[in-house]
Amino acid sequence: MNDGYVPIPKDLQKVKTKVAFNLTRRQLIGFTLAGFVGIPMYLFMRKFMPNDIAILFLIISTLPIFFVTLFEKDGLIFEKYFKYIYLHKFYQPPTRVRKEVYLEQKKRNAKAEARRKSKDTKGKQKAIKEGKETKE
């Protein structure tokens, strides 16, 4: 009954513009790159191995490129998603610290750093004075 109508998505941000062959620009670049990597690998491997093994090398070499090209989760492409996972895993503290405790720790660290620097400069000055006395 609704054959004459085209459904329009409510969120137009999810609509991707198609460049060529009904592919987005990202997909077009990814598939081209996979072709440039996979086809020469297949042609090279075919000389030394049976055809079915060469095809497996083609598939194994292009699958990561296809994954990176097509992966999208919560509107994030693979690179951004991986970046957020990496930052969360390695650069964020495992437990949340209250602001007061964090500021206290920061103050303590700054004092310790200042003490260490002052000891270093006093030690250098002492070494310089001793060096002058030995020359005389």
Tab-separated table of C-alpha atoms in Angstrom:
chain	number	residue	atom	x	y	z
A	1	MET	CA	0.000	0.000	0.000
A	2	ASN	CA	2.934	2.369	0.737
A	3	ASP	CA	4.863	1.436	-2.402
A	4	GLY	CA	5.183	5.024	-3.599
A	5	TYR	CA	6.888	6.282	-0.442
A	6	VAL	CA	10.535	6.202	0.545
A	7	PRO	CA	11.235	5.889	4.286
A	8	ILE	CA	13.251	8.791	5.661
A	9	PRO	CA	15.323	8.128	8.786
A	10	LYS	CA	14.589	10.370	11.762
A	11	ASP	CA	18.267	11.010	12.489
A	12	LEU	CA	19.836	12.423	9.335
A	13	GLN	CA	23.334	12.323	10.886
A	14	LYS	CA	23.389	8.574	10.282
A	15	VAL	CA	22.897	9.044	6.534
A	16	LYS	CA	26.231	8.756	4.724
A	17	THR	CA	26.865	10.344	1.349
A	18	LYS	CA	27.727	7.847	-1.358
A	19	VAL	CA	30.583	8.695	-3.701
A	20	ALA	CA	30.831	5.905	-6.273
A	21	PHE	CA	29.464	2.378	-6.697
A	22	ASN	CA	27.065	3.117	-3.808
A	23	LEU	CA	30.055	3.245	-1.422
A	24	THR	CA	31.065	5.986	0.977
A	25	ARG	CA	34.416	7.688	0.543
A	26	ARG	CA	35.875	5.727	3.478
A	27	GLN	CA	34.682	2.408	2.035
A	28	LEU	CA	35.988	3.297	-1.418
A	29	ILE	CA	39.441	4.128	-0.037
A	30	GLY	CA	39.490	1.006	2.147
A	31	PHE	CA	38.459	-1.379	-0.629
A	32	THR	CA	40.971	0.191	-3.014
A	33	LEU	CA	43.732	-0.197	-0.441
A	34	ALA	CA	42.698	-3.813	0.187
A	35	GLY	CA	42.855	-4.437	-3.558
A	36	PHE	CA	46.302	-2.872	-3.817
A	37	VAL	CA	47.533	-5.066	-0.958
A	38	GLY	CA	45.672	-8.306	-1.666
A	39	ILE	CA	45.956	-8.766	-5.418
A	40	PRO	CA	49.766	-8.440	-5.643
A	41	MET	CA	50.099	-10.758	-2.655
A	42	TYR	CA	47.875	-13.325	-4.375
A	43	LEU	CA	49.785	-13.068	-7.656
A	44	PHE	CA	53.129	-13.379	-5.864
A	45	MET	CA	52.060	-16.329	-3.679
A	46	ARG	CA	50.464	-18.167	-6.609
A	47	LYS	CA	53.914	-18.701	-8.122
A	48	PHE	CA	55.208	-20.568	-5.063
A	49	MET	CA	52.117	-22.206	-3.545
A	50	PRO	CA	48.919	-23.872	-4.726
A	51	ASN	CA	46.065	-21.590	-5.747
A	52	ASP	CA	43.876	-22.341	-2.710
A	53	ILE	CA	46.684	-21.420	-0.286
A	54	ALA	CA	47.356	-18.220	-2.249
A	55	ILE	CA	43.654	-17.323	-1.954
A	56	LEU	CA	43.863	-17.860	1.821
A	57	PHE	CA	46.811	-15.437	1.975
A	58	LEU	CA	44.748	-12.932	-0.029
A	59	ILE	CA	41.847	-13.246	2.415
A	60	ILE	CA	44.041	-13.064	5.515
A	61	SER	CA	45.895	-9.999	4.235
A	62	THR	CA	42.737	-8.061	3.313
A	63	LEU	CA	40.461	-8.940	6.245
A	64	PRO	CA	42.021	-6.424	8.690
A	65	ILE	CA	41.659	-3.662	6.100
A	66	PHE	CA	37.999	-4.587	5.529
A	67	PHE	CA	37.420	-4.647	9.284
A	68	VAL	CA	38.897	-1.178	9.805
A	69	THR	CA	36.958	0.113	6.797
A	70	LEU	CA	33.550	-1.247	7.772
A	71	PHE	CA	33.688	-1.111	11.591
A	72	GLU	CA	31.429	1.441	13.197
A	73	LYS	CA	30.099	1.318	16.735
A	74	ASP	CA	27.898	3.973	18.316
A	75	GLY	CA	28.634	6.249	15.363
A	76	LEU	CA	32.406	6.048	15.928
A	77	ILE	CA	34.802	4.770	13.289
A	78	PHE	CA	37.444	2.212	14.237
A	79	GLU	CA	40.280	4.696	14.802
A	80	LYS	CA	38.320	6.883	17.230
A	81	TYR	CA	36.828	3.880	19.019
A	82	PHE	CA	40.270	2.265	19.403
A	83	LYS	CA	41.726	5.575	20.635
A	84	TYR	CA	39.065	5.868	23.352
A	85	ILE	CA	39.569	2.250	24.429
A	86	TYR	CA	43.369	2.760	24.537
A	87	LEU	CA	43.133	5.992	26.523
A	88	HIS	CA	40.690	4.428	28.961
A	89	LYS	CA	42.819	1.341	29.478
A	90	PHE	CA	46.244	2.988	29.866
A	91	TYR	CA	45.806	6.646	30.833
A	92	GLN	CA	42.809	6.816	33.131
A	93	PRO	CA	43.097	5.787	36.761
A	94	PRO	CA	41.390	2.486	37.579
A	95	THR	CA	39.431	4.034	40.447
A	96	ARG	CA	37.903	7.446	40.693
A	97	VAL	CA	39.558	9.711	43.225
A	98	ARG	CA	37.717	12.510	44.978
A	99	LYS	CA	38.803	15.968	43.925
A	100	GLU	CA	40.090	16.872	47.398
A	101	VAL	CA	42.263	13.755	47.597
A	102	TYR	CA	43.612	14.382	44.084
A	103	LEU	CA	44.534	17.982	44.911
A	104	GLU	CA	46.208	16.857	48.151
A	105	GLN	CA	48.316	14.300	46.272
A	106	LYS	CA	49.229	16.879	43.658
A	107	LYS	CA	50.333	19.342	46.365
A	108	ARG	CA	52.454	16.663	48.080
A	109	ASN	CA	54.085	15.702	44.783
A	110	ALA	CA	54.874	19.352	44.003
A	111	LYS	CA	56.506	19.846	47.428
A	112	ALA	CA	58.583	16.682	47.051
A	113	GLU	CA	59.683	17.771	43.572
A	114	ALA	CA	60.693	21.221	44.878
A	115	ARG	CA	62.673	19.611	47.742
A	116	ARG	CA	64.446	17.293	45.320
A	117	LYS	CA	65.378	20.171	43.016
A	118	SER	CA	66.709	22.290	45.883
A	119	LYS	CA	68.862	19.373	47.110
A	120	ASP	CA	70.213	18.901	43.597
A	121	THR	CA	71.178	22.563	43.247
A	122	LYS	CA	72.820	22.614	46.717
A	123	GLY	CA	74.793	19.500	45.849
A	124	LYS	CA	75.963	21.044	42.579
A	125	GLN	CA	77.016	24.262	44.319
A	126	LYS	CA	78.933	22.275	46.935
A	127	ALA	CA	80.696	20.273	44.217
A	128	ILE	CA	81.632	23.472	42.395
A	129	LYS	CA	83.110	24.992	45.605
A	130	GLU	CA	85.076	21.817	46.353
A	131	GLY	CA	86.375	21.814	42.798
A	132	LYS	CA	87.682	25.379	43.200
A	133	GLU	CA	89.385	24.554	46.509
A	134	THR	CA	91.230	21.575	45.027
A	135	LYS	CA	92.584	23.723	42.188
A	136	GLU	CA	94.172	26.197	44.632
